[in-house]
Amino acid sequence: MTSSLRLYNEANPSILVVDDMPSNLELLEAIFQKAGFSVYKATDALSGLNIFANNPVDLAVLDVMMPGMNGFELCKTLKDLSKQQYCPVILLTALNDSESRIQGLEAGADDLISKPFNTSELITKIRSLLKLKELHEERDHSENIIMTLVVAMEARDPYTTGHSTRVGNLSREFSSFLGFSEKEQAIVRKAGILHDIGKMGISQSILCKPSTLTIDESKLIKKHTIVGEEICRPLMSMRSILPGIRFHHERWDGSGFPDRLAGEEVPMIARMLSILDSFDAMVSARPYRPKKTVHAALQLMASEKNDGQWDPELSTAFLTMMQTKAAEGYQHV
Ligand SMILES: [Fe+2]
């Protein structure tokens, strides 16, 4: 290991190399150091895992054929451990058959390189994977900032604290109930958390006003759908949730805002959020009214489901899901 204590992880990326042949380790260490990387070395998978758990590893290069845990298994374990933070893995293999390649990709490897390898090809692949990692981190950083802003925004108003998180959780449950894939569930959940992010720019005195809003105040509040979309649009990773943010106040009968879309013109994600947002608002207290019980809110939604606010079919599905949850003792917290 060339450096055991580093404060800054970008100027000198670190590579974990695991190979049971000490001569291969020495060779790879010399190549990587010459290319400007820090190197952590291990001659077996368990030592590699130990280094990975205790050091800032940016990328791993693993030999496939090792006694004990082989490179495929080690790759899968490293990927499981680094779920929250992308860590590229390259497998070095003497096996050149397509079955091994498939096995490597299934283990989550970002690339497989055949031995004997070409040094400049290996370094080029490492640099491009490190660039990809950097992009992942920038995206995560930006998303974290936006998520933090939502919490900060809600903390200004005791009446809305937790609303976004609850709508986010309900969004995931509802999309699972509707049979959406895990990836789609994650998108709808993110949209649920961020649907009101545009309220960030609205003054507290208007948001918490206990009396009737003036026409201008009402117009200002309605703009939160457009402002929210503008806040999230620059992030590629937010593209899929923009329709949820912009259209969550549209109505099935076309009398909503901001674009007065109607029926299935309103994107599915927004039709779902409209129902979940309304439900959570009903079971939460507001300065101008007390909260409803879950039972009373569901009853009211059932009686109004064909009145033009929500997609009737989706409302029916939501009521079915919630009635089951209520029967199981669901409480609004
Ligand atoms: Fe809203």
Short mmCIF file of C-alpha atoms and ligand atoms in Angstrom, two decimals:
data_model
loop_
_atom_site.label_atom_id
_atom_site.label_comp_id
_atom_site.label_asym_id
_atom_site.label_seq_id
_atom_site.Cartn_x
_atom_site.Cartn_y
_atom_site.Cartn_z
CA MET A 1 0.00 0.00 0.00
CA THR A 2 1.49 3.32 -0.98
CA SER A 3 -0.62 5.55 1.22
CA SER A 4 -2.53 4.56 4.32
CA LEU A 5 -3.85 7.95 5.29
CA ARG A 6 -5.52 10.17 2.75
CA LEU A 7 -7.91 13.03 3.28
CA TYR A 8 -8.67 13.63 -0.33
CA ASN A 9 -9.83 10.81 -2.55
CA GLU A 10 -9.92 12.37 -5.99
CA ALA A 11 -6.42 13.57 -6.81
CA ASN A 12 -4.91 10.13 -6.35
CA PRO A 13 -7.50 7.39 -6.93
CA SER A 14 -6.86 4.11 -5.17
CA ILE A 15 -7.10 0.65 -6.64
CA LEU A 16 -7.55 -2.58 -4.73
CA VAL A 17 -5.75 -5.44 -6.47
CA VAL A 18 -6.50 -9.01 -5.41
CA ASP A 19 -4.46 -11.84 -6.93
CA ASP A 20 -3.16 -15.02 -5.31
CA MET A 21 0.10 -14.80 -7.31
CA PRO A 22 2.53 -12.39 -5.57
CA SER A 23 4.43 -11.80 -8.83
CA ASN A 24 1.19 -10.64 -10.53
CA LEU A 25 0.49 -8.33 -7.60
CA GLU A 26 3.96 -6.76 -7.86
CA LEU A 27 3.52 -6.25 -11.60
CA LEU A 28 0.09 -4.64 -11.26
CA GLU A 29 1.26 -2.46 -8.39
CA ALA A 30 4.17 -1.16 -10.47
CA ILE A 31 1.87 -0.45 -13.46
CA PHE A 32 -0.77 1.32 -11.38
CA GLN A 33 1.71 3.39 -9.39
CA LYS A 34 3.37 4.49 -12.62
CA ALA A 35 -0.07 5.59 -13.85
CA GLY A 36 -0.51 7.68 -10.69
CA PHE A 37 -2.81 5.48 -8.61
CA SER A 38 -2.49 4.40 -4.99
CA VAL A 39 -2.53 0.64 -4.58
CA TYR A 40 -3.91 -1.71 -1.93
CA LYS A 41 -2.79 -5.33 -2.40
CA ALA A 42 -4.26 -8.63 -1.20
CA THR A 43 -3.38 -12.23 -2.05
CA ASP A 44 -6.80 -13.63 -1.16
CA ALA A 45 -10.45 -12.57 -1.22
CA LEU A 46 -10.92 -12.25 2.56
CA SER A 47 -7.91 -9.93 2.95
CA GLY A 48 -9.27 -7.96 -0.02
CA LEU A 49 -12.66 -7.61 1.66
CA ASN A 50 -10.98 -6.46 4.87
CA ILE A 51 -9.03 -3.76 3.01
CA PHE A 52 -12.17 -2.73 1.13
CA ALA A 53 -14.13 -2.36 4.39
CA ASN A 54 -11.50 -0.17 6.03
CA ASN A 55 -10.09 1.98 3.25
CA PRO A 56 -11.29 4.40 0.58
CA VAL A 57 -11.08 2.08 -2.43
CA ASP A 58 -12.10 3.71 -5.73
CA LEU A 59 -11.88 0.67 -8.01
CA ALA A 60 -11.02 -3.02 -7.71
CA VAL A 61 -9.03 -5.24 -10.07
CA LEU A 62 -9.58 -8.92 -9.23
CA ASP A 63 -8.04 -12.10 -10.48
CA VAL A 64 -10.75 -14.64 -11.29
CA MET A 65 -8.95 -17.92 -10.55
CA MET A 66 -8.12 -17.85 -6.85
CA PRO A 67 -8.28 -20.57 -4.22
CA GLY A 68 -11.18 -20.21 -1.77
CA MET A 69 -13.51 -17.39 -2.81
CA ASN A 70 -12.87 -16.79 -6.51
CA GLY A 71 -12.95 -13.47 -8.36
CA PHE A 72 -16.59 -13.84 -9.45
CA GLU A 73 -17.75 -14.36 -5.85
CA LEU A 74 -15.52 -11.60 -4.54
CA CYS A 75 -16.84 -9.22 -7.20
CA LYS A 76 -20.43 -9.97 -6.23
CA THR A 77 -19.65 -9.46 -2.54
CA LEU A 78 -17.88 -6.14 -3.21
CA LYS A 79 -20.84 -4.96 -5.29
CA ASP A 80 -23.27 -5.94 -2.52
CA LEU A 81 -21.15 -4.07 0.04
CA SER A 82 -20.88 -0.93 -2.07
CA LYS A 83 -24.54 -0.58 -3.03
CA GLN A 84 -24.70 3.01 -1.77
CA GLN A 85 -21.53 4.04 -3.55
CA TYR A 86 -20.54 2.92 -7.01
CA CYS A 87 -17.23 1.01 -7.00
CA PRO A 88 -16.16 -0.26 -10.45
CA VAL A 89 -14.71 -3.79 -10.61
CA ILE A 90 -12.51 -5.20 -13.37
CA LEU A 91 -11.97 -8.95 -13.54
CA LEU A 92 -8.70 -10.26 -14.92
CA THR A 93 -9.17 -13.68 -16.37
CA ALA A 94 -7.25 -16.27 -18.32
CA LEU A 95 -10.64 -17.70 -19.28
CA ASN A 96 -11.65 -16.35 -22.63
CA ASP A 97 -14.92 -18.17 -23.22
CA SER A 98 -18.26 -16.40 -23.40
CA GLU A 99 -19.61 -18.34 -20.43
CA SER A 100 -16.97 -16.77 -18.16
CA ARG A 101 -17.76 -13.34 -19.54
CA ILE A 102 -21.44 -13.87 -18.78
CA GLN A 103 -20.57 -15.14 -15.29
CA GLY A 104 -18.46 -12.03 -14.72
CA LEU A 105 -21.19 -9.67 -15.87
CA GLU A 106 -23.73 -11.50 -13.73
CA ALA A 107 -21.42 -11.00 -10.76
CA GLY A 108 -21.69 -7.26 -11.47
CA ALA A 109 -18.23 -6.74 -13.02
CA ASP A 110 -17.89 -3.54 -15.01
CA ASP A 111 -15.34 -5.10 -17.34
CA LEU A 112 -13.47 -8.33 -17.96
CA ILE A 113 -9.92 -8.26 -19.32
CA SER A 114 -8.18 -11.34 -20.64
CA LYS A 115 -4.71 -12.29 -19.47
CA PRO A 116 -2.10 -11.62 -20.72
CA PHE A 117 -3.44 -8.07 -20.73
CA ASN A 118 -2.38 -5.03 -22.67
CA THR A 119 -1.19 -2.44 -20.13
CA SER A 120 -2.43 0.66 -21.90
CA GLU A 121 -5.83 -0.95 -22.53
CA LEU A 122 -6.12 -1.77 -18.82
CA ILE A 123 -5.17 1.76 -17.75
CA THR A 124 -7.55 3.32 -20.30
CA LYS A 125 -10.43 1.19 -19.01
CA ILE A 126 -9.57 2.09 -15.40
CA ARG A 127 -9.54 5.80 -16.22
CA SER A 128 -12.88 5.65 -17.98
CA LEU A 129 -14.48 3.70 -15.10
CA LEU A 130 -13.09 6.22 -12.60
CA LYS A 131 -14.64 9.00 -14.67
CA LEU A 132 -17.95 7.14 -14.54
CA LYS A 133 -17.60 6.81 -10.76
CA GLU A 134 -16.99 10.55 -10.51
CA LEU A 135 -20.19 11.23 -12.47
CA HIS A 136 -22.13 8.87 -10.18
CA GLU A 137 -20.82 10.73 -7.14
CA GLU A 138 -21.67 14.15 -8.57
CA ARG A 139 -25.20 12.94 -9.27
CA ASP A 140 -25.59 11.45 -5.79
CA HIS A 141 -24.26 14.66 -4.29
CA SER A 142 -26.75 16.81 -6.19
CA GLU A 143 -29.62 14.48 -5.32
CA ASN A 144 -28.65 14.53 -1.66
CA ILE A 145 -28.66 18.32 -1.67
CA ILE A 146 -32.17 18.37 -3.13
CA MET A 147 -33.42 15.72 -0.66
CA THR A 148 -31.93 17.76 2.20
CA LEU A 149 -33.70 20.86 0.88
CA VAL A 150 -37.04 19.04 1.11
CA VAL A 151 -36.45 18.21 4.76
CA ALA A 152 -35.34 21.79 5.46
CA MET A 153 -38.40 23.14 3.64
CA GLU A 154 -40.81 20.99 5.63
CA ALA A 155 -39.09 21.81 8.90
CA ARG A 156 -40.26 25.43 8.44
CA ASP A 157 -43.86 24.34 8.89
CA PRO A 158 -44.97 21.97 11.66
CA TYR A 159 -48.13 21.22 9.65
CA THR A 160 -46.26 19.74 6.72
CA THR A 161 -43.37 18.03 8.52
CA GLY A 162 -43.01 14.51 7.18
CA HIS A 163 -45.55 14.99 4.35
CA SER A 164 -43.03 14.39 1.57
CA THR A 165 -41.52 11.33 3.23
CA ARG A 166 -44.99 9.86 3.85
CA VAL A 167 -46.11 10.53 0.27
CA GLY A 168 -42.79 9.01 -0.88
CA ASN A 169 -43.40 5.85 1.15
CA LEU A 170 -47.02 5.57 0.01
CA SER A 171 -45.86 6.11 -3.59
CA ARG A 172 -43.53 3.14 -3.38
CA GLU A 173 -46.22 0.97 -1.78
CA PHE A 174 -48.88 2.00 -4.27
CA SER A 175 -46.63 1.40 -7.28
CA SER A 176 -45.71 -2.02 -5.86
CA PHE A 177 -49.43 -2.73 -5.37
CA LEU A 178 -50.02 -1.80 -9.02
CA GLY A 179 -47.34 -4.27 -10.10
CA PHE A 180 -44.61 -1.80 -11.10
CA SER A 181 -41.00 -3.00 -11.29
CA GLU A 182 -38.55 -2.15 -8.48
CA LYS A 183 -36.94 0.49 -10.70
CA GLU A 184 -40.32 2.10 -11.38
CA GLN A 185 -41.19 1.95 -7.67
CA ALA A 186 -37.97 3.85 -6.89
CA ILE A 187 -38.86 6.52 -9.48
CA VAL A 188 -42.39 7.01 -8.12
CA ARG A 189 -41.04 7.14 -4.56
CA LYS A 190 -38.55 9.85 -5.52
CA ALA A 191 -41.33 11.80 -7.22
CA GLY A 192 -43.43 11.42 -4.06
CA ILE A 193 -40.66 12.84 -1.90
CA LEU A 194 -39.96 15.76 -4.24
CA HIS A 195 -43.44 16.60 -5.53
CA ASP A 196 -43.68 19.83 -3.50
CA ILE A 197 -40.01 20.91 -3.76
CA GLY A 198 -41.19 24.06 -5.59
CA LYS A 199 -42.75 25.34 -2.34
CA MET A 200 -39.22 26.14 -1.24
CA GLY A 201 -39.51 29.55 -2.84
CA ILE A 202 -42.83 30.47 -1.19
CA SER A 203 -42.83 32.51 1.98
CA GLN A 204 -43.82 30.82 5.20
CA SER A 205 -46.48 33.40 5.97
CA ILE A 206 -48.38 32.37 2.82
CA LEU A 207 -47.85 28.62 3.19
CA CYS A 208 -49.05 28.67 6.81
CA LYS A 209 -51.75 31.31 6.42
CA PRO A 210 -54.74 30.21 8.53
CA SER A 211 -57.24 32.40 6.65
CA THR A 212 -58.37 32.38 3.03
CA LEU A 213 -55.65 33.16 0.48
CA THR A 214 -55.94 36.20 -1.77
CA ILE A 215 -56.07 35.58 -5.55
CA ASP A 216 -52.41 36.59 -5.89
CA GLU A 217 -51.33 34.34 -3.02
CA SER A 218 -53.24 31.47 -4.52
CA LYS A 219 -51.56 32.05 -7.91
CA LEU A 220 -48.17 32.08 -6.22
CA ILE A 221 -48.78 28.78 -4.44
CA LYS A 222 -49.94 27.16 -7.69
CA LYS A 223 -46.59 28.04 -9.25
CA HIS A 224 -44.84 25.49 -6.99
CA THR A 225 -45.48 22.81 -9.62
CA ILE A 226 -43.58 24.74 -12.30
CA VAL A 227 -40.85 25.96 -9.93
CA GLY A 228 -40.33 22.39 -8.68
CA GLU A 229 -39.91 21.13 -12.22
CA GLU A 230 -37.36 23.89 -12.90
CA ILE A 231 -35.37 23.01 -9.78
CA CYS A 232 -35.08 19.34 -10.73
CA ARG A 233 -34.78 19.63 -14.52
CA PRO A 234 -30.99 20.20 -14.67
CA LEU A 235 -30.36 16.77 -13.13
CA MET A 236 -30.44 13.91 -15.61
CA SER A 237 -31.39 11.50 -12.81
CA MET A 238 -34.53 13.54 -12.11
CA ARG A 239 -35.84 13.47 -15.69
CA SER A 240 -38.22 10.60 -15.04
CA ILE A 241 -39.91 12.35 -12.10
CA LEU A 242 -40.48 15.75 -13.73
CA PRO A 243 -44.01 14.88 -14.94
CA GLY A 244 -44.90 13.89 -11.38
CA ILE A 245 -43.74 17.23 -10.02
CA ARG A 246 -45.30 19.42 -12.70
CA PHE A 247 -48.65 17.68 -13.00
CA HIS A 248 -49.51 16.44 -9.50
CA HIS A 249 -52.25 19.09 -9.16
CA GLU A 250 -53.89 18.33 -12.50
CA ARG A 251 -57.37 16.85 -12.22
CA TRP A 252 -59.06 14.03 -14.13
CA ASP A 253 -61.79 16.46 -15.28
CA GLY A 254 -59.24 18.97 -16.66
CA SER A 255 -59.83 21.71 -14.11
CA GLY A 256 -56.49 21.41 -12.32
CA PHE A 257 -53.23 23.29 -12.75
CA PRO A 258 -50.76 24.26 -14.21
CA ASP A 259 -51.75 23.02 -17.72
CA ARG A 260 -55.37 21.89 -17.29
CA LEU A 261 -54.62 18.44 -18.69
CA ALA A 262 -57.48 15.94 -18.49
CA GLY A 263 -57.92 12.17 -18.19
CA GLU A 264 -55.02 10.14 -19.46
CA GLU A 265 -53.28 13.25 -20.75
CA VAL A 266 -52.16 13.56 -17.14
CA PRO A 267 -49.11 11.29 -16.81
CA MET A 268 -49.72 8.17 -14.72
CA ILE A 269 -47.11 9.17 -12.12
CA ALA A 270 -48.93 12.48 -11.55
CA ARG A 271 -52.35 10.79 -11.33
CA MET A 272 -50.94 8.54 -8.63
CA LEU A 273 -49.34 11.41 -6.72
CA SER A 274 -52.55 13.42 -6.84
CA ILE A 275 -54.36 10.64 -4.95
CA LEU A 276 -51.56 10.04 -2.43
CA ASP A 277 -50.99 13.76 -1.83
CA SER A 278 -54.71 14.31 -1.19
CA PHE A 279 -54.93 11.34 1.17
CA ASP A 280 -51.94 12.43 3.24
CA ALA A 281 -53.26 16.00 3.39
CA MET A 282 -56.66 14.76 4.64
CA VAL A 283 -55.16 12.72 7.48
CA SER A 284 -52.84 15.59 8.51
CA ALA A 285 -53.89 18.64 10.55
CA ARG A 286 -53.78 22.04 8.90
CA PRO A 287 -53.89 25.51 10.53
CA TYR A 288 -57.48 25.91 9.29
CA ARG A 289 -58.87 22.40 10.01
CA PRO A 290 -58.27 19.31 12.15
CA LYS A 291 -57.05 16.05 10.64
CA LYS A 292 -59.37 13.24 9.56
CA THR A 293 -59.01 9.66 10.73
CA VAL A 294 -57.71 7.20 8.12
CA HIS A 295 -61.17 5.61 8.03
CA ALA A 296 -62.94 8.97 7.49
CA ALA A 297 -60.48 10.01 4.77
CA LEU A 298 -60.95 6.73 2.88
CA GLN A 299 -64.73 7.05 3.18
CA LEU A 300 -64.61 10.58 1.80
CA MET A 301 -62.33 9.53 -1.06
CA ALA A 302 -64.64 6.62 -1.89
CA SER A 303 -67.63 8.96 -2.05
CA GLU A 304 -65.74 11.46 -4.24
CA LYS A 305 -63.75 9.12 -6.47
CA ASN A 306 -65.97 9.78 -9.50
CA ASP A 307 -66.26 13.53 -8.93
CA GLY A 308 -63.50 14.48 -11.35
CA GLN A 309 -60.46 15.04 -9.15
CA TRP A 310 -58.81 11.65 -9.53
CA ASP A 311 -58.48 8.85 -12.05
CA PRO A 312 -61.43 6.64 -10.98
CA GLU A 313 -59.63 3.37 -11.72
CA LEU A 314 -56.51 4.38 -9.83
CA SER A 315 -58.63 5.69 -6.92
CA THR A 316 -60.36 2.32 -6.70
CA ALA A 317 -56.99 0.56 -6.61
CA PHE A 318 -55.73 2.96 -3.94
CA LEU A 319 -58.83 2.45 -1.79
CA THR A 320 -58.46 -1.32 -2.09
CA MET A 321 -54.82 -1.11 -1.01
CA MET A 322 -55.57 1.24 1.89
CA GLN A 323 -58.57 -0.74 3.13
CA THR A 324 -56.32 -3.79 3.40
CA LYS A 325 -53.68 -1.71 5.19
CA ALA A 326 -56.29 -0.17 7.50
CA ALA A 327 -57.61 -3.64 8.35
CA GLU A 328 -54.05 -4.58 9.26
CA GLY A 329 -53.91 -1.65 11.71
CA TYR A 330 -52.32 1.06 9.52
CA GLN A 331 -51.91 4.31 11.43
CA HIS A 332 -51.03 7.71 10.04
CA VAL A 333 -47.93 8.98 11.85
FE FE B 1 -48.30 20.25 -4.33
#
